Amino acid sequence: MTPSDLRQLCRTGKWTGPTAGACDGYVQCNIVALPEAFAADFARFCALNPKPCPIIGQSNPGETNVPLLGDFDIRTDCPKYQLFVDGSPTEELQDINDYWQDDWVFFGLGCSFSFEDALLQAGIPLRHIEQDRNVAMYNTNIACQSAGPFSGNMVVSMRPLSVSHTIRSIQICSRFPAVHGAPIHFGNPKDIGIDDINRPDYGDNVEILESEIPVFWACGVTPQQALRAAKIPCAITHSPGHMLVTDLRNAELATL
């Protein structure tokens, strides 16, 4: 299935689930859409926190796509959206036509589903994909740098790996700084403020075998924490795990 095929399914409401493992080889993006008045501060927040918030594309006010990323309509072409009102997540939406304004700007941020493609190609198994689950994501005690009203702690995604696969994943993901880069932590989850690894804050719980260790990457759900802190009147993101699949190939983001 091509990215265009998947986006058409999203547009018609026929694909509403997570996008992990979909359209192998293509970049998936986390999405943040908000009024132009807050866009400069949000862009600065991302620049100060490039591991969890790597910007791949940014629209001009009112534009509904970024040609670099493909021929899409940001109002309809994600599987599911999350509405924020005064900093609080309210309802999930199938499209955002009723909320989109001519002064809105949207950001496409790098997503871990892109580096997962490189891990799979290297023969590193990913259990959430094997089990058709959403990746496990957690709030942490790692503070982000603030910009204007935007602040908060980093969110991470977790994948259980063997020791040898952990070492290899660090090597592979270091080539992809535009999609979170190398892991930020592995081992004891309590070191980064996660009290119960079996109870993710977002996504699905994934079993960790005795021979494995949890490996944590910076996650594009982090901007949702920043929106909570900012308490701006209205903003929209993707629903965790439900990304915009672009026409950009993962290989184009590799630094080596």
mmCIF file of C-alpha atoms in Angstrom:
data_model
loop_
_atom_site.group_PDB
_atom_site.id
_atom_site.type_symbol
_atom_site.label_atom_id
_atom_site.label_comp_id
_atom_site.label_asym_id
_atom_site.label_seq_id
_atom_site.Cartn_x
_atom_site.Cartn_y
_atom_site.Cartn_z
ATOM 1 C CA MET A 1 0.000 0.000 0.000
ATOM 2 C CA THR A 2 1.334 3.426 -0.932
ATOM 3 C CA PRO A 3 1.135 6.462 1.382
ATOM 4 C CA SER A 4 -1.417 7.965 -0.991
ATOM 5 C CA ASP A 5 -3.559 4.826 -0.710
ATOM 6 C CA LEU A 6 -3.432 4.938 3.082
ATOM 7 C CA ARG A 7 -4.255 8.642 3.225
ATOM 8 C CA GLN A 8 -7.271 8.033 0.997
ATOM 9 C CA LEU A 9 -8.474 5.362 3.419
ATOM 10 C CA CYS A 10 -8.051 7.831 6.302
ATOM 11 C CA ARG A 11 -9.928 10.509 4.350
ATOM 12 C CA THR A 12 -12.904 8.205 3.837
ATOM 13 C CA GLY A 13 -12.891 6.835 7.397
ATOM 14 C CA LYS A 14 -11.802 3.336 6.348
ATOM 15 C CA TRP A 15 -8.504 3.451 8.286
ATOM 16 C CA THR A 16 -8.807 4.673 11.862
ATOM 17 C CA GLY A 17 -6.159 2.563 13.627
ATOM 18 C CA PRO A 18 -2.451 3.090 14.435
ATOM 19 C CA THR A 19 0.017 3.365 11.570
ATOM 20 C CA ALA A 20 2.935 1.363 13.021
ATOM 21 C CA GLY A 21 4.258 -0.918 10.283
ATOM 22 C CA ALA A 22 2.198 0.740 7.533
ATOM 23 C CA CYS A 23 3.793 1.802 4.229
ATOM 24 C CA ASP A 24 7.274 0.417 4.843
ATOM 25 C CA GLY A 25 10.045 2.806 3.881
ATOM 26 C CA TYR A 26 8.069 6.045 4.168
ATOM 27 C CA VAL A 27 8.348 8.803 6.756
ATOM 28 C CA GLN A 28 5.529 9.129 9.253
ATOM 29 C CA CYS A 29 4.951 12.418 11.071
ATOM 30 C CA ASN A 30 3.590 13.526 14.398
ATOM 31 C CA ILE A 31 1.279 16.500 13.860
ATOM 32 C CA VAL A 32 0.660 19.718 15.770
ATOM 33 C CA ALA A 33 -1.751 22.358 14.402
ATOM 34 C CA LEU A 34 -2.348 25.658 16.175
ATOM 35 C CA PRO A 35 -3.080 29.360 15.549
ATOM 36 C CA GLU A 36 -0.350 31.448 13.913
ATOM 37 C CA ALA A 37 -0.072 33.618 17.043
ATOM 38 C CA PHE A 38 1.555 30.683 18.864
ATOM 39 C CA ALA A 39 3.509 29.159 15.972
ATOM 40 C CA ALA A 40 6.802 31.018 16.487
ATOM 41 C CA ASP A 41 7.004 30.037 20.158
ATOM 42 C CA PHE A 42 6.152 26.441 19.320
ATOM 43 C CA ALA A 43 8.821 26.347 16.600
ATOM 44 C CA ARG A 44 11.345 27.662 19.130
ATOM 45 C CA PHE A 45 10.269 24.990 21.637
ATOM 46 C CA CYS A 46 10.983 22.360 18.987
ATOM 47 C CA ALA A 47 14.352 23.907 18.137
ATOM 48 C CA LEU A 48 15.343 23.811 21.801
ATOM 49 C CA ASN A 49 14.190 20.182 22.152
ATOM 50 C CA PRO A 50 15.194 18.495 18.877
ATOM 51 C CA LYS A 51 15.261 14.905 20.211
ATOM 52 C CA PRO A 52 11.514 14.683 21.000
ATOM 53 C CA CYS A 53 10.415 17.434 18.578
ATOM 54 C CA PRO A 54 12.376 17.261 15.288
ATOM 55 C CA ILE A 55 10.606 19.441 12.708
ATOM 56 C CA ILE A 56 10.452 17.883 9.235
ATOM 57 C CA GLY A 57 7.921 20.275 7.721
ATOM 58 C CA GLN A 58 5.987 23.441 8.612
ATOM 59 C CA SER A 59 3.109 25.001 6.711
ATOM 60 C CA ASN A 60 2.421 28.633 6.010
ATOM 61 C CA PRO A 61 -0.704 29.992 7.748
ATOM 62 C CA GLY A 62 -3.850 28.458 6.305
ATOM 63 C CA GLU A 63 -2.057 25.950 4.080
ATOM 64 C CA THR A 64 -3.245 22.369 4.457
ATOM 65 C CA ASN A 65 -0.167 20.608 3.131
ATOM 66 C CA VAL A 66 3.613 20.910 2.773
ATOM 67 C CA PRO A 67 4.688 19.894 -0.767
ATOM 68 C CA LEU A 68 7.986 18.466 0.526
ATOM 69 C CA LEU A 69 5.998 15.864 2.462
ATOM 70 C CA GLY A 70 3.480 14.953 -0.244
ATOM 71 C CA ASP A 71 0.058 15.641 -1.688
ATOM 72 C CA PHE A 72 -2.209 15.479 1.358
ATOM 73 C CA ASP A 73 -4.807 17.449 3.278
ATOM 74 C CA ILE A 74 -3.860 17.795 6.931
ATOM 75 C CA ARG A 75 -7.544 18.207 7.841
ATOM 76 C CA THR A 76 -8.501 14.670 6.800
ATOM 77 C CA ASP A 77 -5.465 12.474 6.114
ATOM 78 C CA CYS A 78 -4.447 11.286 9.599
ATOM 79 C CA PRO A 79 -6.316 8.246 10.951
ATOM 80 C CA LYS A 80 -7.311 10.039 14.145
ATOM 81 C CA TYR A 81 -6.774 13.456 15.768
ATOM 82 C CA GLN A 82 -6.719 14.754 19.334
ATOM 83 C CA LEU A 83 -8.404 18.083 20.147
ATOM 84 C CA PHE A 84 -6.938 20.271 22.921
ATOM 85 C CA VAL A 85 -9.018 23.067 24.464
ATOM 86 C CA ASP A 86 -7.323 25.396 26.966
ATOM 87 C CA GLY A 87 -4.562 22.817 27.318
ATOM 88 C CA SER A 88 -6.828 19.876 28.069
ATOM 89 C CA PRO A 89 -7.271 16.950 25.673
ATOM 90 C CA THR A 90 -10.968 16.622 24.988
ATOM 91 C CA GLU A 91 -12.378 14.524 22.157
ATOM 92 C CA GLU A 92 -10.722 12.449 19.456
ATOM 93 C CA LEU A 93 -11.710 13.407 15.913
ATOM 94 C CA GLN A 94 -11.826 11.621 12.555
ATOM 95 C CA ASP A 95 -11.154 14.910 10.726
ATOM 96 C CA ILE A 96 -10.550 18.530 11.733
ATOM 97 C CA ASN A 97 -12.560 20.364 9.083
ATOM 98 C CA ASP A 98 -14.811 21.961 11.698
ATOM 99 C CA TYR A 99 -11.856 23.441 13.605
ATOM 100 C CA TRP A 100 -9.438 24.492 10.884
ATOM 101 C CA GLN A 101 -8.947 28.271 10.517
ATOM 102 C CA ASP A 102 -7.212 30.373 7.844
ATOM 103 C CA ASP A 103 -4.570 31.506 10.344
ATOM 104 C CA TRP A 104 -3.610 28.006 11.507
ATOM 105 C CA VAL A 105 -0.122 26.555 11.047
ATOM 106 C CA PHE A 106 0.725 22.885 11.273
ATOM 107 C CA PHE A 107 4.015 21.162 12.011
ATOM 108 C CA GLY A 108 5.119 17.721 10.850
ATOM 109 C CA LEU A 109 7.512 16.251 13.411
ATOM 110 C CA GLY A 110 9.749 13.210 13.020
ATOM 111 C CA CYS A 111 8.284 9.930 14.277
ATOM 112 C CA SER A 112 9.809 6.760 15.693
ATOM 113 C CA PHE A 113 7.859 4.658 13.206
ATOM 114 C CA SER A 114 10.413 5.806 10.621
ATOM 115 C CA PHE A 115 13.463 4.472 12.453
ATOM 116 C CA GLU A 116 11.536 1.291 13.170
ATOM 117 C CA ASP A 117 11.716 0.572 9.454
ATOM 118 C CA ALA A 118 15.523 0.672 9.638
ATOM 119 C CA LEU A 119 15.508 -1.587 12.719
ATOM 120 C CA LEU A 120 13.288 -4.138 11.012
ATOM 121 C CA GLN A 121 15.498 -4.122 7.926
ATOM 122 C CA ALA A 122 18.444 -4.928 10.210
ATOM 123 C CA GLY A 123 16.584 -7.946 11.582
ATOM 124 C CA ILE A 124 15.707 -6.413 14.952
ATOM 125 C CA PRO A 125 12.232 -7.644 15.974
ATOM 126 C CA LEU A 126 9.727 -5.169 17.394
ATOM 127 C CA ARG A 127 7.117 -6.833 19.549
ATOM 128 C CA HIS A 128 4.371 -4.224 19.279
ATOM 129 C CA ILE A 129 4.406 -4.656 15.499
ATOM 130 C CA GLU A 130 4.502 -8.451 15.786
ATOM 131 C CA GLN A 131 1.465 -8.285 18.095
ATOM 132 C CA ASP A 132 -0.327 -5.573 16.083
ATOM 133 C CA ARG A 133 -0.313 -3.154 19.017
ATOM 134 C CA ASN A 134 0.408 0.509 19.459
ATOM 135 C CA VAL A 135 3.874 1.246 20.857
ATOM 136 C CA ALA A 136 4.079 1.834 24.641
ATOM 137 C CA MET A 137 4.679 5.491 25.602
ATOM 138 C CA TYR A 138 5.400 7.045 28.990
ATOM 139 C CA ASN A 139 5.660 10.423 30.693
ATOM 140 C CA THR A 140 9.083 11.006 32.291
ATOM 141 C CA ASN A 141 10.859 13.320 34.713
ATOM 142 C CA ILE A 142 13.141 14.677 31.953
ATOM 143 C CA ALA A 143 12.415 18.398 31.665
ATOM 144 C CA CYS A 144 12.270 20.065 28.257
ATOM 145 C CA GLN A 145 13.567 23.580 27.674
ATOM 146 C CA SER A 146 10.746 26.119 27.672
ATOM 147 C CA ALA A 147 9.787 28.602 24.953
ATOM 148 C CA GLY A 148 7.040 31.164 25.523
ATOM 149 C CA PRO A 149 4.075 29.309 27.042
ATOM 150 C CA PHE A 150 5.385 25.881 25.966
ATOM 151 C CA SER A 151 7.093 23.669 28.542
ATOM 152 C CA GLY A 152 6.831 20.247 30.142
ATOM 153 C CA ASN A 153 8.607 16.921 30.449
ATOM 154 C CA MET A 154 9.680 14.562 27.696
ATOM 155 C CA VAL A 155 7.516 11.624 26.640
ATOM 156 C CA VAL A 156 9.338 8.454 25.568
ATOM 157 C CA SER A 157 8.433 5.358 23.577
ATOM 158 C CA MET A 158 9.703 1.936 24.676
ATOM 159 C CA ARG A 159 10.757 -1.210 22.839
ATOM 160 C CA PRO A 160 12.008 -4.338 24.633
ATOM 161 C CA LEU A 161 15.251 -5.587 23.063
ATOM 162 C CA SER A 162 18.047 -8.034 23.760
ATOM 163 C CA VAL A 163 21.413 -6.576 24.783
ATOM 164 C CA SER A 164 22.923 -7.159 21.344
ATOM 165 C CA HIS A 165 19.926 -5.610 19.612
ATOM 166 C CA THR A 166 20.085 -2.638 21.979
ATOM 167 C CA ILE A 167 23.672 -1.933 20.935
ATOM 168 C CA ARG A 168 22.784 -2.310 17.279
ATOM 169 C CA SER A 169 19.718 -0.066 17.623
ATOM 170 C CA ILE A 170 21.898 2.726 19.031
ATOM 171 C CA GLN A 171 24.183 2.452 16.020
ATOM 172 C CA ILE A 172 21.312 2.411 13.524
ATOM 173 C CA CYS A 173 19.176 5.166 15.032
ATOM 174 C CA SER A 174 22.126 7.535 15.411
ATOM 175 C CA ARG A 175 21.889 7.892 11.619
ATOM 176 C CA PHE A 176 18.373 9.322 11.901
ATOM 177 C CA PRO A 177 18.399 12.486 14.064
ATOM 178 C CA ALA A 178 15.370 13.809 12.153
ATOM 179 C CA VAL A 179 13.259 10.982 13.631
ATOM 180 C CA HIS A 180 14.435 11.090 17.280
ATOM 181 C CA GLY A 181 17.896 9.594 16.763
ATOM 182 C CA ALA A 182 19.500 7.211 19.252
ATOM 183 C CA PRO A 183 17.711 6.033 22.419
ATOM 184 C CA ILE A 184 17.869 8.422 25.364
ATOM 185 C CA HIS A 185 17.827 5.664 28.030
ATOM 186 C CA PHE A 186 17.796 1.915 28.531
ATOM 187 C CA GLY A 187 17.465 -0.200 31.641
ATOM 188 C CA ASN A 188 15.767 0.856 34.872
ATOM 189 C CA PRO A 189 12.638 2.872 33.984
ATOM 190 C CA LYS A 190 12.541 4.455 37.444
ATOM 191 C CA ASP A 191 15.696 6.406 36.536
ATOM 192 C CA ILE A 192 13.575 8.542 34.208
ATOM 193 C CA GLY A 193 10.491 8.720 36.398
ATOM 194 C CA ILE A 194 8.494 5.715 35.149
ATOM 195 C CA ASP A 195 7.110 3.925 38.202
ATOM 196 C CA ASP A 196 5.291 1.057 36.494
ATOM 197 C CA ILE A 197 6.577 -0.123 33.121
ATOM 198 C CA ASN A 198 3.459 -2.267 32.722
ATOM 199 C CA ARG A 199 1.171 0.772 32.729
ATOM 200 C CA PRO A 200 2.046 3.048 29.795
ATOM 201 C CA ASP A 201 0.549 6.540 29.732
ATOM 202 C CA TYR A 202 -0.209 6.189 26.013
ATOM 203 C CA GLY A 203 -0.404 3.254 23.614
ATOM 204 C CA ASP A 204 -0.459 -0.412 24.627
ATOM 205 C CA ASN A 205 1.411 -2.458 27.202
ATOM 206 C CA VAL A 206 4.110 -4.655 25.630
ATOM 207 C CA GLU A 207 5.609 -7.690 27.366
ATOM 208 C CA ILE A 208 9.305 -7.543 28.332
ATOM 209 C CA LEU A 209 10.961 -10.971 28.461
ATOM 210 C CA GLU A 210 13.580 -11.926 31.081
ATOM 211 C CA SER A 211 16.314 -11.799 28.466
ATOM 212 C CA GLU A 212 15.363 -8.272 27.380
ATOM 213 C CA ILE A 213 15.776 -4.720 28.606
ATOM 214 C CA PRO A 214 13.458 -1.778 27.982
ATOM 215 C CA VAL A 215 14.933 0.741 25.540
ATOM 216 C CA PHE A 216 13.532 4.275 25.486
ATOM 217 C CA TRP A 217 13.464 6.829 22.671
ATOM 218 C CA ALA A 218 12.360 10.463 22.765
ATOM 219 C CA CYS A 219 8.775 10.566 21.508
ATOM 220 C CA GLY A 220 6.713 12.947 19.398
ATOM 221 C CA VAL A 221 3.885 12.877 21.943
ATOM 222 C CA THR A 222 6.052 15.335 23.931
ATOM 223 C CA PRO A 223 4.399 18.364 22.229
ATOM 224 C CA GLN A 224 1.089 17.226 23.702
ATOM 225 C CA GLN A 225 2.583 17.782 27.152
ATOM 226 C CA ALA A 226 3.739 21.219 26.019
ATOM 227 C CA LEU A 227 0.200 22.029 24.859
ATOM 228 C CA ARG A 228 -1.130 21.071 28.281
ATOM 229 C CA ALA A 229 1.286 23.523 29.881
ATOM 230 C CA ALA A 230 0.631 26.304 27.356
ATOM 231 C CA LYS A 231 -3.162 26.192 27.794
ATOM 232 C CA ILE A 232 -3.752 27.925 24.466
ATOM 233 C CA PRO A 233 -7.438 28.177 23.480
ATOM 234 C CA CYS A 234 -7.372 25.471 20.818
ATOM 235 C CA ALA A 235 -4.851 23.140 19.183
ATOM 236 C CA ILE A 236 -4.946 19.779 17.443
ATOM 237 C CA THR A 237 -2.474 16.903 17.253
ATOM 238 C CA HIS A 238 -2.514 13.375 15.908
ATOM 239 C CA SER A 239 -3.901 10.825 18.341
ATOM 240 C CA PRO A 240 -0.895 8.921 19.768
ATOM 241 C CA GLY A 241 0.200 6.245 17.305
ATOM 242 C CA HIS A 242 -2.036 7.570 14.490
ATOM 243 C CA MET A 243 0.418 9.398 12.242
ATOM 244 C CA LEU A 244 0.430 11.283 8.980
ATOM 245 C CA VAL A 245 2.139 8.991 6.451
ATOM 246 C CA THR A 246 4.092 11.133 3.970
ATOM 247 C CA ASP A 247 5.593 10.587 0.514
ATOM 248 C CA LEU A 248 9.105 11.220 1.880
ATOM 249 C CA ARG A 249 11.270 8.112 2.115
ATOM 250 C CA ASN A 250 13.015 7.222 5.360
ATOM 251 C CA ALA A 251 16.319 6.836 3.515
ATOM 252 C CA GLU A 252 16.194 10.526 2.621
ATOM 253 C CA LEU A 253 16.530 11.402 6.308
ATOM 254 C CA ALA A 254 19.611 9.271 6.975
ATOM 255 C CA THR A 255 22.744 11.275 7.766
ATOM 256 C CA LEU A 256 25.132 8.513 6.617
#
